[in-house]
mmCIF file of C-alpha atoms in Angstrom:
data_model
loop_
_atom_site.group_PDB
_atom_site.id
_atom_site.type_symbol
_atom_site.label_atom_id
_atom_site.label_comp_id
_atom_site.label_asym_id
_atom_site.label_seq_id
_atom_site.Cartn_x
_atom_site.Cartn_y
_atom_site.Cartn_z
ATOM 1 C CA UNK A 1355 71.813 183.300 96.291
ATOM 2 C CA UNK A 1356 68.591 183.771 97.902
ATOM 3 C CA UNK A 1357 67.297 180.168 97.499
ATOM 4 C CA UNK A 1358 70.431 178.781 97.675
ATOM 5 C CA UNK A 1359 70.490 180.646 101.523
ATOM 6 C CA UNK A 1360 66.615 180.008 102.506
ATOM 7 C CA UNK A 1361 67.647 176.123 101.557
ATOM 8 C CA UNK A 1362 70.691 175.932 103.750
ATOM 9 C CA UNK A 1363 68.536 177.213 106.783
ATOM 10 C CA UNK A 1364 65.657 175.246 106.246
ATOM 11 C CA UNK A 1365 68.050 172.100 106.534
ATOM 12 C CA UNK A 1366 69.530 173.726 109.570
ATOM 13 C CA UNK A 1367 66.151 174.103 110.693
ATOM 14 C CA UNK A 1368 64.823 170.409 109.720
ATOM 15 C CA UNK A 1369 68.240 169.327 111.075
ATOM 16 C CA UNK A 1370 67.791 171.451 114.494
ATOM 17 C CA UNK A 1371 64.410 169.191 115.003
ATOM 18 C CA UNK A 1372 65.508 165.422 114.145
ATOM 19 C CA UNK A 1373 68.666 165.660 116.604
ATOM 20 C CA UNK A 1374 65.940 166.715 118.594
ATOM 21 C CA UNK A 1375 63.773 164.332 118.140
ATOM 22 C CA UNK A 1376 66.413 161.356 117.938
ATOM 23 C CA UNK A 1377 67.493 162.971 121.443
ATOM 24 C CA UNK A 1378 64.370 162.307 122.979
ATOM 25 C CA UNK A 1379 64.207 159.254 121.351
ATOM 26 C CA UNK A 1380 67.746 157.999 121.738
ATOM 27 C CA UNK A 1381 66.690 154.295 122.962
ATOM 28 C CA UNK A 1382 64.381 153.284 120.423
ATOM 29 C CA UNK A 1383 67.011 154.378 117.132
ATOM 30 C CA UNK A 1384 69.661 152.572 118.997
ATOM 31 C CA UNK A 1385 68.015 149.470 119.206
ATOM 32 C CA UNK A 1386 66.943 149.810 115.813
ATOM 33 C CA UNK A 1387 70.586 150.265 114.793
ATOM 34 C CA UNK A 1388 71.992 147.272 116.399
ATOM 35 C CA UNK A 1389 69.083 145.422 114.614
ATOM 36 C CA UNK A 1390 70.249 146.323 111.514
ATOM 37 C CA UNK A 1391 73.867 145.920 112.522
ATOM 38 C CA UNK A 1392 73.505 142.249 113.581
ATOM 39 C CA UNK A 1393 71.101 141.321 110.421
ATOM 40 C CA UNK A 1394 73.579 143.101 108.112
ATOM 41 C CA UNK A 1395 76.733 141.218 110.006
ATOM 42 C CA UNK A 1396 74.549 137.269 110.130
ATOM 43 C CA UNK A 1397 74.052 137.777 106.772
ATOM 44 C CA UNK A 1398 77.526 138.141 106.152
ATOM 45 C CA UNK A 1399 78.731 135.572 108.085
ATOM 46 C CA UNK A 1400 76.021 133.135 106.160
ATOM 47 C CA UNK A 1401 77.105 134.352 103.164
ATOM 48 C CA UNK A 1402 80.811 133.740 103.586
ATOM 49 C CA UNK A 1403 79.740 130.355 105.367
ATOM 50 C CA UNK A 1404 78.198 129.068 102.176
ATOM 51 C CA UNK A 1405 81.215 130.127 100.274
ATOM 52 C CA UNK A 1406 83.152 128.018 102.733
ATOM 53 C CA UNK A 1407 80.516 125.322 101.743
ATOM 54 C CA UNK A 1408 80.397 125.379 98.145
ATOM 55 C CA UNK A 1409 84.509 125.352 97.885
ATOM 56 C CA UNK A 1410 84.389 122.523 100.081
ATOM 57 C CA UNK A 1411 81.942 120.373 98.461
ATOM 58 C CA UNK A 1412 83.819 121.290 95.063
ATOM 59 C CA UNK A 1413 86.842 119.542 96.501
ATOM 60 C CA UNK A 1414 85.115 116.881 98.211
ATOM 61 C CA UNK A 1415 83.744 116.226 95.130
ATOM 62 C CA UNK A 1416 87.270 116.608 93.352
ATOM 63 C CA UNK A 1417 88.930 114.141 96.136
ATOM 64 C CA UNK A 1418 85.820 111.351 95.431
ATOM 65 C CA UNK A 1419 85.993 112.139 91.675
ATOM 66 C CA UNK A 1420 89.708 111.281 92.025
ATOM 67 C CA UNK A 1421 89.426 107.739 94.490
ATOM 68 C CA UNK A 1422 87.154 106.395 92.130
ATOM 69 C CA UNK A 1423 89.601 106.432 89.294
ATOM 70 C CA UNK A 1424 91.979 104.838 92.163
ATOM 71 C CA UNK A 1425 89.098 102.173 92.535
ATOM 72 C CA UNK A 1426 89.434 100.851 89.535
ATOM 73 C CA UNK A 1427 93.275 100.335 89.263
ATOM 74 C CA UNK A 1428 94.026 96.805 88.969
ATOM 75 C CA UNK A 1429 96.333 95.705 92.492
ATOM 76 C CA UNK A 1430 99.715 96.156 90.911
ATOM 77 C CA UNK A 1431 98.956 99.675 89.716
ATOM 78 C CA UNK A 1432 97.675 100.273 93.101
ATOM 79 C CA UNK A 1433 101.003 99.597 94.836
ATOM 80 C CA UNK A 1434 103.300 100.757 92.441
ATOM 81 C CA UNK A 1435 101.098 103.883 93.513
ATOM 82 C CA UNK A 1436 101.768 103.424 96.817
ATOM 83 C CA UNK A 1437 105.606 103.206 96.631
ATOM 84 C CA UNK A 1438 105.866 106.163 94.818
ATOM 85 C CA UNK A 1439 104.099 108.228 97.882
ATOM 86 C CA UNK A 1440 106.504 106.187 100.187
ATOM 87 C CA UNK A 1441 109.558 106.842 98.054
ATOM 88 C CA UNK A 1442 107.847 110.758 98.293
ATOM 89 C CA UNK A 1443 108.601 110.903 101.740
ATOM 90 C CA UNK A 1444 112.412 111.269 100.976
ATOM 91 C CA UNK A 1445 112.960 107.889 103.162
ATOM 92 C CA UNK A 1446 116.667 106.880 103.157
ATOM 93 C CA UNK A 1447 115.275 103.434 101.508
ATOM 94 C CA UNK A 1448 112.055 101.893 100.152
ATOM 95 C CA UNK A 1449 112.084 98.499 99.695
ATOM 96 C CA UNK A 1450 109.607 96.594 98.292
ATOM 97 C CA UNK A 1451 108.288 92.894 99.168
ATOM 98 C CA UNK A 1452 105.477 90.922 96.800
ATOM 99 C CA UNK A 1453 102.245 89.289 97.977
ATOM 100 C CA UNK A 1454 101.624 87.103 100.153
ATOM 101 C CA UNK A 1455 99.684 83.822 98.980
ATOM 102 C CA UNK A 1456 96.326 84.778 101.316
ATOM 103 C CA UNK A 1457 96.783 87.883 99.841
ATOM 104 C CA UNK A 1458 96.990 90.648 102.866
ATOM 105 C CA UNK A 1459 98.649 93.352 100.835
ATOM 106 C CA UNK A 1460 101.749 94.378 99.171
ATOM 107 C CA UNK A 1461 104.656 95.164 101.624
ATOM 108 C CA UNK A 1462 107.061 98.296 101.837
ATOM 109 C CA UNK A 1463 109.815 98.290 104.297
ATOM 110 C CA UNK A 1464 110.810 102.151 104.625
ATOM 111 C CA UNK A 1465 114.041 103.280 106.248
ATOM 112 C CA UNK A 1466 114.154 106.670 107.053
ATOM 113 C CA UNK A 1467 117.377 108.637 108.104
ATOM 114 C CA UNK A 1468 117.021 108.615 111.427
ATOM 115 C CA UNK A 1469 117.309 104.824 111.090
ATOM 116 C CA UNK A 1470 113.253 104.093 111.869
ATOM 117 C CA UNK A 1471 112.153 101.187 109.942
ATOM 118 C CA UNK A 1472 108.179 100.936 109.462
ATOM 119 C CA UNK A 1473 106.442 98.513 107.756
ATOM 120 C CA UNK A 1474 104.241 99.579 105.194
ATOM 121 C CA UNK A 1475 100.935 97.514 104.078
ATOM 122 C CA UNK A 1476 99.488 98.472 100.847
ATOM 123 C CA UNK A 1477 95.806 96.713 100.320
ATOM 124 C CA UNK A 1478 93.428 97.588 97.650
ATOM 125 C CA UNK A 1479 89.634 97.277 98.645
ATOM 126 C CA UNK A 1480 88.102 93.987 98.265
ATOM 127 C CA UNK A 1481 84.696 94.685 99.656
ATOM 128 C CA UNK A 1482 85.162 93.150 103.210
ATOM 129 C CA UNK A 1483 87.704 95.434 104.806
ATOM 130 C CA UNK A 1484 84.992 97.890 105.636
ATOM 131 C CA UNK A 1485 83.898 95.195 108.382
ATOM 132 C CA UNK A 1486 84.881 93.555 111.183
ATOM 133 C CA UNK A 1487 87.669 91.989 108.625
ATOM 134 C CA UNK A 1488 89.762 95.372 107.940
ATOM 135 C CA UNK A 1489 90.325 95.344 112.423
ATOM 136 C CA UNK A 1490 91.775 92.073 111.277
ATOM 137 C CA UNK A 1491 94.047 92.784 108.810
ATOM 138 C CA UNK A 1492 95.132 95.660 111.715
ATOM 139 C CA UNK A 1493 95.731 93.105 113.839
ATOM 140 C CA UNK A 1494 97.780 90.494 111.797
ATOM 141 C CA UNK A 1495 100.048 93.604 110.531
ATOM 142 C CA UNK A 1496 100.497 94.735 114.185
ATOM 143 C CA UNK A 1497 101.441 91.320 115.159
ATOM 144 C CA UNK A 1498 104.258 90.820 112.268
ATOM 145 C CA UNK A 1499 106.081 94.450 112.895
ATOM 146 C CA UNK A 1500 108.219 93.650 115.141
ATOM 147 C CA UNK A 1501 108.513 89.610 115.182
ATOM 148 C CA UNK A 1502 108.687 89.396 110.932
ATOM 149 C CA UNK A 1503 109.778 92.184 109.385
ATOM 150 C CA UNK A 1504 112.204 94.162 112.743
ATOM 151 C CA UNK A 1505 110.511 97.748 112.460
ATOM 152 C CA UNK A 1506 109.113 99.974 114.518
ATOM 153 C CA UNK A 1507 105.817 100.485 113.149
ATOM 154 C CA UNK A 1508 103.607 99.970 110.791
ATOM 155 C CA UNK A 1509 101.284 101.533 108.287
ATOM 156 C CA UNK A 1510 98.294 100.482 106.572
ATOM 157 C CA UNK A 1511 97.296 102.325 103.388
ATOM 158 C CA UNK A 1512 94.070 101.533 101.610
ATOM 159 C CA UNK A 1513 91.198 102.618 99.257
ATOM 160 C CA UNK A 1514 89.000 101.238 101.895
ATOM 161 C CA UNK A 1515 87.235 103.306 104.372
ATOM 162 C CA UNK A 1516 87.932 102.132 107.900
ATOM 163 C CA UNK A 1517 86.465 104.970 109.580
ATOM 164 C CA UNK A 1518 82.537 104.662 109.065
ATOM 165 C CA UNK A 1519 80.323 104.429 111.688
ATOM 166 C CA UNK A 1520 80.835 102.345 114.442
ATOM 167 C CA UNK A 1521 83.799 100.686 113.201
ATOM 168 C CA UNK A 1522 86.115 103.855 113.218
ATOM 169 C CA UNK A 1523 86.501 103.480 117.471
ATOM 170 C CA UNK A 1524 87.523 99.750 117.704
ATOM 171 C CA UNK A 1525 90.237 100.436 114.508
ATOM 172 C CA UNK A 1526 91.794 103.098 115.849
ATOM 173 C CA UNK A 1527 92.052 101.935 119.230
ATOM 174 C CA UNK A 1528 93.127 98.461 118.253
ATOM 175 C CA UNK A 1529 95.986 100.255 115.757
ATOM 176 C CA UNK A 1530 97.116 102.645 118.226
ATOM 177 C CA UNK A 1531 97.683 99.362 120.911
ATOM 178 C CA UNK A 1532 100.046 97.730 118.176
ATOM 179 C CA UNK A 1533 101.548 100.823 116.964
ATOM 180 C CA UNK A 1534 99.710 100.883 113.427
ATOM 181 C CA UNK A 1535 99.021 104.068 111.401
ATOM 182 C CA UNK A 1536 95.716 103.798 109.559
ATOM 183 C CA UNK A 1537 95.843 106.186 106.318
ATOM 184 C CA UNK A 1538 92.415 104.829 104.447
ATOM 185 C CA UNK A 1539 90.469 106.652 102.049
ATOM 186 C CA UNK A 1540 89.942 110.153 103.038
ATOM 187 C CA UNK A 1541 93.825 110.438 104.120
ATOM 188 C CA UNK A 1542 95.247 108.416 101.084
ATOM 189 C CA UNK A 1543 93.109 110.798 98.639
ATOM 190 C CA UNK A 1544 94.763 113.920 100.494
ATOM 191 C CA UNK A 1545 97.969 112.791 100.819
ATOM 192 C CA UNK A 1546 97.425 111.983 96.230
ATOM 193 C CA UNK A 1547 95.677 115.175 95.675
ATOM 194 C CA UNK A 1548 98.607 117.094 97.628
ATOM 195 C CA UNK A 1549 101.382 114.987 97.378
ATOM 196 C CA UNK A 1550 102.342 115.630 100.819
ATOM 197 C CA UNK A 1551 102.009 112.399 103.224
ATOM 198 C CA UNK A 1552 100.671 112.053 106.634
ATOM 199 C CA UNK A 1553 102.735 114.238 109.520
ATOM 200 C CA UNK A 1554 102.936 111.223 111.030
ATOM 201 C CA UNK A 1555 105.752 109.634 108.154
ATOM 202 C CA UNK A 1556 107.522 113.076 108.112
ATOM 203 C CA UNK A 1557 109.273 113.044 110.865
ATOM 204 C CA UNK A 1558 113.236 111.973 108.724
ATOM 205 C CA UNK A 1559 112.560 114.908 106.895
ATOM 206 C CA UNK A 1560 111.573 118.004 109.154
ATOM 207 C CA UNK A 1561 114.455 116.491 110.852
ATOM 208 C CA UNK A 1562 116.944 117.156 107.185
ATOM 209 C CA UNK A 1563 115.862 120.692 107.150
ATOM 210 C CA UNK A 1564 116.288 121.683 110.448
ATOM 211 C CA UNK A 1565 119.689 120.346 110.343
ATOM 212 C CA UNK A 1566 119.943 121.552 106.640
ATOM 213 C CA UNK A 1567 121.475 118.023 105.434
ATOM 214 C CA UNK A 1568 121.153 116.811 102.465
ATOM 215 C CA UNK A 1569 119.028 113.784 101.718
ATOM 216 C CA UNK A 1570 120.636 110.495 101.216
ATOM 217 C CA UNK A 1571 119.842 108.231 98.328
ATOM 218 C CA UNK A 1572 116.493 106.415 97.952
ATOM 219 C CA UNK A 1573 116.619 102.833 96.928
ATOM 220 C CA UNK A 1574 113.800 101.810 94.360
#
């Protein structure tokens, strides 16, 4: 009892002095607090940060892993890829159209229930696209949306990046002045991976469930 008493006051005691001496001291163990705070929360935030990192890289490297198997599809593989996305969009109709002799791509015409039409453009990558010659093949499909095939607008889906370096600006700007969506390779391998296409071709059916309709039948 005895020890157990002379210990309690001699932390009493010990206490007594460092309150008093953080008291007169007050500035300097704040500072050194916030110190520690702020390297304690940075390394935190770096920590989760590289988490972010790694995860993303992983699927990165999941979504390349999974275009290069879509690289080596031979071109009627490729589209009959490519209409089962379109006929994934729960369109009213998909209708499908062969190649053209100077080869530009294989043609979708999808109807949605609102009674849009858009023209769809499948192309696989031939090694030139990534040019000056994929802001062509923007061009001719702009050109035939309205005059050839009597739609609205019209999409061009391919393996092909369009959007690397200095070519991304002119293809986007040329597209949006004919009323084109672009969906190349980063957007084609999400819209795969997820099975959910661009917002840009859901429009039909955000419209069904709001309404709570039921979906009309899809042509093959």
């Amino acid at each position: 009892m005895i020890l157990r008493a002379g210990a309690a006051i001699a932390a009493l005691i010990i206490g007594y002095f460092v309150l008093g001496f953080i008291a007169d001291h007050w500035a300097w163990f704040a500072s050194v607090a916030i110190l520690l705070g702020g390297t304690a929360l940075a390394g935190w935030i770096l920590f989760r940060g590289r988490g972010h990192e790694h995860r993303d890289r992983a699927l990165t490297a999941e979504l390349h892993t999974l275009m290069r198997g879509v690289d080596k599809m031979n071109i009627p593989a490729f589209d009959a890829m490519i209409g089962q996305l379109l006929v994934g969009l729960d369109a009213k109709r998909v209708k499908k159209f062969g190649h053209r002799k100077n080869d530009l791509g294989c043609n979708f015409v999808v109807t949605f229930t609102n009674g849009k039409r858009v023209i769809v453009r499948a192309k696989m990558d031939d090694k030139t696209l990534r040019s000056r010659n994929g802001n062509r093949h923007v061009q001719i499909l702009g050109g035939e949306i309205k005059a050839r095939w009597d739609c609205d607008a019209g999409v061009y889906i391919t393996n092909a990046n369009l959007h690397w370096m200095h070519h991304a600006a002119r293809n986007e700007a040329v597209a949006a002045q004919l009323g084109v969506l672009i969906i190349d390779r980063d957007r084609l391998a999400e819209w795969i991976d997820t099975g959910v296409g661009p917002v840009e071709l859901r429009p039909a059916r955000a419209a069904l469930e709001a309404s709570g309709s039921t979906p009309l039948r899809r042509d093959p």
